[in-house]
Amino acid sequence: MTPKHLVLETVSPGIAIVKISRREALNALNTETLTELREVLRAHSADESIRVVILTGDGDKSFIAGADIAEMKDKNSNEGVWFSQLGHEVTKLLELMPKPTIAAVNGYALGGGTEMAIACDFIIASDKAVFGQPEVGLGIIPGFGATIRLAKFVGYPRAKELIFSGRRIKADEAFAIGLVNHVYPAQELMTQVIELAKTISQQSFAAVTKSKMLMNEFSESTGLNFKLDAEAHAFGRLFGSADQTEGMSAFTEKRKPAFQGLAKDTQS
Ligand code: CAA
């Protein structure tokens, strides 16, 4: 079936581009888009003719502006856990599929957007890219893997600062802290990413895939399912809390939130 919210392309043999396309919501991820993404990534993972997968966003403004806040606003705890688990299935495909995955970040990569990028093997950004984990300003925590993966890119102190403050950072700072490998002018981004993907695709595929598998095994991927499950349940527990209701209502009503304090499950 042709996906509604994804644009799929194959450039030169073996390089697949997956472009998130919901421009009206700055490519925010709703359930339908995540489900399509999961199906396409499963197919790309199994397709031996594909050697590199590039994830990017449609348009010149946004990579992915996070999970869809309008859809999340009225979720209850169980629905919050389920939504996080769906996001995790997608991020696990990006992280663990046997072939390299590259995030080409062309604009806003906020919340679930940064989380999709850090599930890829590495990130290449345009000079228009903006990263951040703004979830605490919505009364929730990151739910698509940032509590586990962000520190792999930038170390725990920086990951904590970004997650606790919700501060947005531009491409130059993202480069300085090791979140992105390269920054290019916006109009050059895809040419540069495709060039690198071509170089990778011309190497021994068996050797590249083995390297990825070993590096994943030797890094923090140990215990990944346990950690993601803990994140999904912590994320879900915040749904239905006063701060989550206020934080997400404030976003959709285009005003600042007025938070009450500790979430019920964090009070001693
Ligand atoms: N969900 C739903 N809709 C979104 C969205 C999101 N994450 N981000 C943007 N949109 C929508 C806006 O509501 C707006 O729609 P309308 O035109 O119908 O009002 C449209 O996209 C354009 O957005 P803005 O008018 O806000 O554009 P802007 O240029 O003024 O600001 C922005 C851009 C800074 C990215 C701002 O849109 C923004 O802050 N978006 C939300 C970012 C965010 O908080 N992401 C995290 C979500 S939570 C999450 O991801 C949880 C998780 O870990 C899984």
Short mmCIF file of C-alpha atoms and ligand atoms in Angstrom, two decimals:
data_model
loop_
_atom_site.label_atom_id
_atom_site.label_comp_id
_atom_site.label_asym_id
_atom_site.label_seq_id
_atom_site.Cartn_x
_atom_site.Cartn_y
_atom_site.Cartn_z
CA MET A 1 0.00 0.00 0.00
CA THR A 2 1.27 3.49 -0.80
CA PRO A 3 1.98 5.34 2.45
CA LYS A 4 0.02 8.55 3.05
CA HIS A 5 2.59 10.40 5.15
CA LEU A 6 5.87 9.15 3.69
CA VAL A 7 7.64 9.88 0.42
CA LEU A 8 9.86 6.97 -0.65
CA GLU A 9 12.70 7.19 -3.13
CA THR A 10 15.56 5.02 -4.24
CA VAL A 11 18.60 6.91 -5.49
CA SER A 12 21.46 5.12 -7.15
CA PRO A 13 21.30 1.41 -6.56
CA GLY A 14 20.90 0.48 -2.95
CA ILE A 15 20.20 3.86 -1.31
CA ALA A 16 16.68 4.32 0.04
CA ILE A 17 15.35 7.70 1.20
CA VAL A 18 12.41 7.76 3.60
CA LYS A 19 10.93 11.24 3.92
CA ILE A 20 8.36 12.06 6.60
CA SER A 21 5.70 14.20 4.94
CA ARG A 22 3.01 15.90 7.04
CA ARG A 23 3.87 19.47 6.24
CA GLU A 24 0.71 20.88 7.86
CA ALA A 25 2.03 19.66 11.24
CA LEU A 26 5.76 20.19 10.52
CA ASN A 27 6.09 16.42 9.99
CA ALA A 28 4.94 15.58 13.54
CA LEU A 29 4.51 11.85 14.12
CA ASN A 30 0.97 10.64 14.67
CA THR A 31 -0.01 6.96 15.02
CA GLU A 32 -0.70 6.59 11.31
CA THR A 33 2.70 7.98 10.31
CA LEU A 34 4.54 5.84 12.88
CA THR A 35 2.70 2.75 11.66
CA GLU A 36 3.62 3.48 8.05
CA LEU A 37 7.21 4.14 9.06
CA ARG A 38 7.39 0.83 10.92
CA GLU A 39 6.11 -1.09 7.88
CA VAL A 40 8.47 0.64 5.44
CA LEU A 41 11.51 0.19 7.70
CA ARG A 42 10.68 -3.49 8.20
CA ALA A 43 10.57 -3.91 4.41
CA HIS A 44 13.81 -1.94 3.90
CA SER A 45 15.53 -3.95 6.61
CA ALA A 46 14.67 -7.23 4.87
CA ASP A 47 15.36 -6.00 1.32
CA GLU A 48 18.87 -7.13 0.40
CA SER A 49 19.07 -4.72 -2.51
CA ILE A 50 19.01 -1.79 -0.05
CA ARG A 51 22.37 -1.04 1.55
CA VAL A 52 21.81 2.33 3.26
CA VAL A 53 18.62 4.00 4.52
CA ILE A 54 18.38 7.80 4.81
CA LEU A 55 15.66 9.31 7.03
CA THR A 56 14.69 12.93 6.39
CA GLY A 57 11.77 15.38 6.51
CA ASP A 58 9.74 16.90 3.70
CA GLY A 59 10.02 20.64 3.08
CA ASP A 60 12.67 23.10 4.17
CA LYS A 61 11.43 23.83 7.68
CA SER A 62 11.20 20.61 9.61
CA PHE A 63 12.71 17.15 9.94
CA ILE A 64 10.17 15.99 12.55
CA ALA A 65 8.59 18.43 15.06
CA GLY A 66 8.09 15.59 17.55
CA ALA A 67 5.20 13.31 18.34
CA ASP A 68 1.82 14.77 17.42
CA ILE A 69 0.74 16.79 20.46
CA ALA A 70 -2.86 17.26 19.28
CA GLU A 71 -3.23 13.47 19.03
CA MET A 72 -1.43 12.79 22.36
CA LYS A 73 -3.33 15.42 24.36
CA ASP A 74 -6.27 13.21 25.38
CA LYS A 75 -4.43 9.91 25.77
CA ASN A 76 -4.71 8.01 29.06
CA SER A 77 -1.86 6.16 30.75
CA ASN A 78 -2.27 2.89 28.86
CA GLU A 79 -2.55 4.71 25.55
CA GLY A 80 0.59 6.67 26.46
CA VAL A 81 2.52 3.43 27.09
CA TRP A 82 1.24 1.94 23.83
CA PHE A 83 2.15 5.06 21.82
CA SER A 84 5.66 5.07 23.28
CA GLN A 85 6.03 1.38 22.45
CA LEU A 86 5.02 2.05 18.84
CA GLY A 87 7.69 4.77 18.65
CA HIS A 88 10.18 2.31 20.15
CA GLU A 89 9.44 -0.28 17.48
CA VAL A 90 10.37 2.32 14.87
CA THR A 91 13.52 3.48 16.67
CA LYS A 92 14.65 -0.13 17.19
CA LEU A 93 14.33 -0.79 13.47
CA LEU A 94 16.50 2.27 12.74
CA GLU A 95 19.07 1.31 15.35
CA LEU A 96 19.20 -2.44 14.86
CA MET A 97 18.50 -3.11 11.19
CA PRO A 98 21.62 -4.72 9.70
CA LYS A 99 22.36 -1.85 7.31
CA PRO A 100 23.47 1.72 8.08
CA THR A 101 20.77 4.33 8.75
CA ILE A 102 21.56 8.04 8.41
CA ALA A 103 19.40 10.92 9.67
CA ALA A 104 19.55 13.89 7.30
CA VAL A 105 18.17 16.60 9.58
CA ASN A 106 16.83 19.44 7.45
CA GLY A 107 15.08 21.62 10.08
CA TYR A 108 13.27 21.19 13.40
CA ALA A 109 14.09 17.91 15.12
CA LEU A 110 12.26 18.28 18.41
CA GLY A 111 11.18 15.66 20.94
CA GLY A 112 10.40 12.53 18.92
CA GLY A 113 12.30 14.20 16.05
CA THR A 114 15.63 14.22 17.87
CA GLU A 115 14.73 10.73 19.09
CA MET A 116 14.29 9.37 15.55
CA ALA A 117 17.60 11.02 14.58
CA ILE A 118 19.56 9.49 17.48
CA ALA A 119 18.14 6.04 16.69
CA CYS A 120 19.96 6.25 13.35
CA ASP A 121 23.65 5.31 13.19
CA PHE A 122 24.62 8.96 12.83
CA ILE A 123 23.24 12.37 12.01
CA ILE A 124 24.12 14.85 9.29
CA ALA A 125 22.46 18.24 9.63
CA SER A 126 21.71 21.30 7.56
CA ASP A 127 22.66 24.68 8.97
CA LYS A 128 18.89 25.19 9.54
CA ALA A 129 18.60 22.22 11.91
CA VAL A 130 17.31 22.74 15.45
CA PHE A 131 17.42 19.94 18.02
CA GLY A 132 15.82 19.63 21.44
CA GLN A 133 13.81 17.59 23.90
CA PRO A 134 10.97 19.94 24.90
CA GLU A 135 8.84 17.24 26.60
CA VAL A 136 9.19 18.56 30.16
CA GLY A 137 7.51 21.75 28.96
CA LEU A 138 4.52 19.61 27.96
CA GLY A 139 4.29 17.82 31.31
CA ILE A 140 5.79 14.56 30.03
CA ILE A 141 9.21 12.94 29.48
CA PRO A 142 10.81 11.86 26.21
CA GLY A 143 9.04 8.71 25.06
CA PHE A 144 10.85 7.53 21.93
CA GLY A 145 14.20 6.63 23.48
CA ALA A 146 16.03 9.86 24.41
CA THR A 147 16.42 8.84 28.05
CA ILE A 148 18.49 5.92 26.75
CA ARG A 149 20.11 7.10 23.51
CA LEU A 150 20.83 10.83 23.87
CA ALA A 151 23.71 10.25 26.29
CA LYS A 152 25.37 7.91 23.78
CA PHE A 153 25.79 10.90 21.49
CA VAL A 154 26.50 13.75 23.93
CA GLY A 155 27.31 12.15 27.34
CA TYR A 156 25.08 12.14 30.42
CA PRO A 157 25.64 15.71 31.71
CA ARG A 158 24.72 17.28 28.36
CA ALA A 159 21.84 14.86 27.79
CA LYS A 160 20.49 15.72 31.25
CA GLU A 161 20.80 19.44 30.61
CA LEU A 162 18.91 19.13 27.32
CA ILE A 163 16.16 16.91 28.76
CA PHE A 164 15.70 18.84 32.04
CA SER A 165 15.67 22.29 30.40
CA GLY A 166 13.92 21.56 27.09
CA ARG A 167 16.43 24.00 25.58
CA ARG A 168 16.64 24.02 21.78
CA ILE A 169 20.06 23.97 20.14
CA LYS A 170 21.06 24.94 16.62
CA ALA A 171 23.22 22.95 14.22
CA ASP A 172 26.53 24.57 15.25
CA GLU A 173 26.04 23.70 18.93
CA ALA A 174 24.81 20.21 17.98
CA PHE A 175 28.05 19.74 16.06
CA ALA A 176 30.17 21.11 18.92
CA ILE A 177 28.70 18.61 21.43
CA GLY A 178 28.98 15.62 19.10
CA LEU A 179 25.30 15.16 18.32
CA VAL A 180 25.86 15.54 14.57
CA ASN A 181 28.78 14.41 12.42
CA HIS A 182 28.66 17.18 9.80
CA VAL A 183 26.75 20.39 9.10
CA TYR A 184 26.14 21.56 5.52
CA PRO A 185 24.29 24.51 3.97
CA ALA A 186 20.64 23.53 3.58
CA GLN A 187 20.75 23.35 -0.22
CA GLU A 188 23.72 20.92 -0.10
CA LEU A 189 22.45 18.59 2.62
CA MET A 190 20.93 15.80 0.53
CA THR A 191 23.75 15.81 -2.06
CA GLN A 192 26.31 15.40 0.70
CA VAL A 193 24.35 12.70 2.53
CA ILE A 194 23.76 10.74 -0.68
CA GLU A 195 27.47 11.03 -1.56
CA LEU A 196 28.42 9.52 1.81
CA ALA A 197 25.73 6.84 1.46
CA LYS A 198 27.19 5.96 -1.95
CA THR A 199 30.67 5.59 -0.48
CA ILE A 200 29.26 3.28 2.19
CA SER A 201 27.23 1.28 -0.36
CA GLN A 202 30.36 0.63 -2.44
CA GLN A 203 32.16 -1.14 0.44
CA SER A 204 31.74 -4.82 1.26
CA PHE A 205 28.14 -5.06 2.48
CA ALA A 206 29.00 -8.11 4.60
CA ALA A 207 31.78 -6.14 6.34
CA VAL A 208 29.68 -3.00 6.87
CA THR A 209 26.75 -4.93 8.34
CA LYS A 210 29.05 -6.97 10.60
CA SER A 211 30.69 -3.76 11.86
CA LYS A 212 27.28 -2.28 12.70
CA MET A 213 26.16 -5.42 14.50
CA LEU A 214 29.33 -5.60 16.60
CA MET A 215 29.37 -1.89 17.46
CA ASN A 216 25.72 -2.12 18.57
CA GLU A 217 26.53 -5.17 20.70
CA PHE A 218 29.54 -3.49 22.30
CA SER A 219 27.69 -0.26 23.05
CA GLU A 220 24.72 0.51 25.24
CA SER A 221 22.37 -1.66 23.18
CA THR A 222 22.76 -4.29 25.92
CA GLY A 223 19.54 -4.33 27.90
CA LEU A 224 17.89 -2.05 25.33
CA ASN A 225 14.45 -3.68 25.60
CA PHE A 226 14.45 -3.43 29.39
CA LYS A 227 15.41 0.26 29.25
CA LEU A 228 12.90 1.15 26.52
CA ASP A 229 10.17 -0.65 28.44
CA ALA A 230 10.99 1.36 31.59
CA GLU A 231 10.84 4.57 29.55
CA ALA A 232 7.49 3.63 27.94
CA HIS A 233 5.90 3.00 31.36
CA ALA A 234 7.31 6.20 32.90
CA PHE A 235 6.08 8.13 29.83
CA GLY A 236 2.63 6.54 30.06
CA ARG A 237 2.27 7.19 33.81
CA LEU A 238 2.42 10.95 33.15
CA PHE A 239 -0.62 10.84 30.85
CA GLY A 240 -3.74 12.03 32.62
CA SER A 241 -1.66 14.03 35.13
CA ALA A 242 -2.53 17.70 35.68
CA ASP A 243 0.76 18.83 34.13
CA GLN A 244 0.38 16.71 30.97
CA THR A 245 -3.17 17.95 30.44
CA GLU A 246 -2.08 21.55 31.02
CA GLY A 247 1.17 21.30 29.00
CA MET A 248 -0.47 19.85 25.89
CA SER A 249 -3.60 22.04 26.11
CA ALA A 250 -1.32 25.07 26.36
CA PHE A 251 0.50 24.04 23.16
CA THR A 252 -2.70 23.53 21.16
CA GLU A 253 -4.18 26.76 22.58
CA LYS A 254 -0.91 28.61 21.76
CA ARG A 255 -0.24 29.84 25.33
CA LYS A 256 2.32 29.24 28.09
CA PRO A 257 1.54 26.33 30.45
CA ALA A 258 0.98 26.85 34.19
CA PHE A 259 2.34 23.71 35.85
CA GLN A 260 1.26 22.53 39.31
CA GLY A 261 4.28 20.67 40.59
CA LEU A 262 5.25 17.07 41.14
CA ALA A 263 3.55 14.36 39.12
CA LYS A 264 1.65 11.94 41.33
CA ASP A 265 4.00 9.02 40.72
CA THR A 266 7.15 11.01 41.58
CA GLN A 267 5.91 12.18 45.01
CA SER A 268 7.34 10.30 47.95
N1 CAA B 1 2.38 18.11 17.11
C1 CAA B 1 1.27 18.55 16.47
N2 CAA B 1 1.26 19.66 15.71
C2 CAA B 1 2.41 20.33 15.59
C3 CAA B 1 3.60 19.93 16.24
C4 CAA B 1 3.55 18.75 17.03
N3 CAA B 1 4.62 18.26 17.64
N4 CAA B 1 4.58 20.83 15.94
C5 CAA B 1 4.01 21.75 15.13
N5 CAA B 1 2.71 21.45 14.91
C6 CAA B 1 1.75 22.21 14.11
C7 CAA B 1 1.30 23.48 14.85
O1 CAA B 1 0.27 23.17 15.78
C8 CAA B 1 0.84 24.34 13.70
O2 CAA B 1 -0.44 23.92 13.31
P1 CAA B 1 -1.57 25.04 12.96
O3 CAA B 1 -1.01 25.76 11.76
O4 CAA B 1 -2.77 24.19 12.65
O5 CAA B 1 -1.71 25.92 14.16
C9 CAA B 1 1.80 23.95 12.57
O6 CAA B 1 2.37 22.70 12.93
C10 CAA B 1 2.94 24.95 12.42
O7 CAA B 1 3.56 25.09 13.70
P2 CAA B 1 3.81 26.51 14.39
O8 CAA B 1 2.76 27.49 13.96
O9 CAA B 1 3.97 26.27 15.85
O10 CAA B 1 5.20 26.91 13.68
P3 CAA B 1 6.33 27.83 14.29
O11 CAA B 1 7.29 28.06 13.18
O12 CAA B 1 5.76 29.00 15.01
O13 CAA B 1 7.07 26.92 15.42
C11 CAA B 1 7.99 24.88 16.29
C12 CAA B 1 7.73 25.74 15.04
C13 CAA B 1 9.00 25.58 17.19
C14 CAA B 1 8.55 23.53 15.81
C15 CAA B 1 6.68 24.68 17.06
O14 CAA B 1 5.68 24.22 16.15
C16 CAA B 1 6.77 23.70 18.18
O15 CAA B 1 7.25 24.04 19.26
N6 CAA B 1 6.26 22.46 17.99
C17 CAA B 1 6.21 21.46 19.01
C18 CAA B 1 7.56 20.86 19.27
C19 CAA B 1 7.49 19.87 20.41
O16 CAA B 1 7.17 20.22 21.53
N7 CAA B 1 7.80 18.59 20.11
C20 CAA B 1 7.80 17.55 21.09
C21 CAA B 1 6.50 16.81 21.08
S1 CAA B 1 6.34 15.67 22.42
C22 CAA B 1 7.21 14.32 21.94
O17 CAA B 1 7.82 14.27 20.89
C23 CAA B 1 7.12 13.19 22.92
C24 CAA B 1 7.99 12.05 22.66
O18 CAA B 1 9.11 11.97 23.11
C25 CAA B 1 7.47 10.93 21.94
#
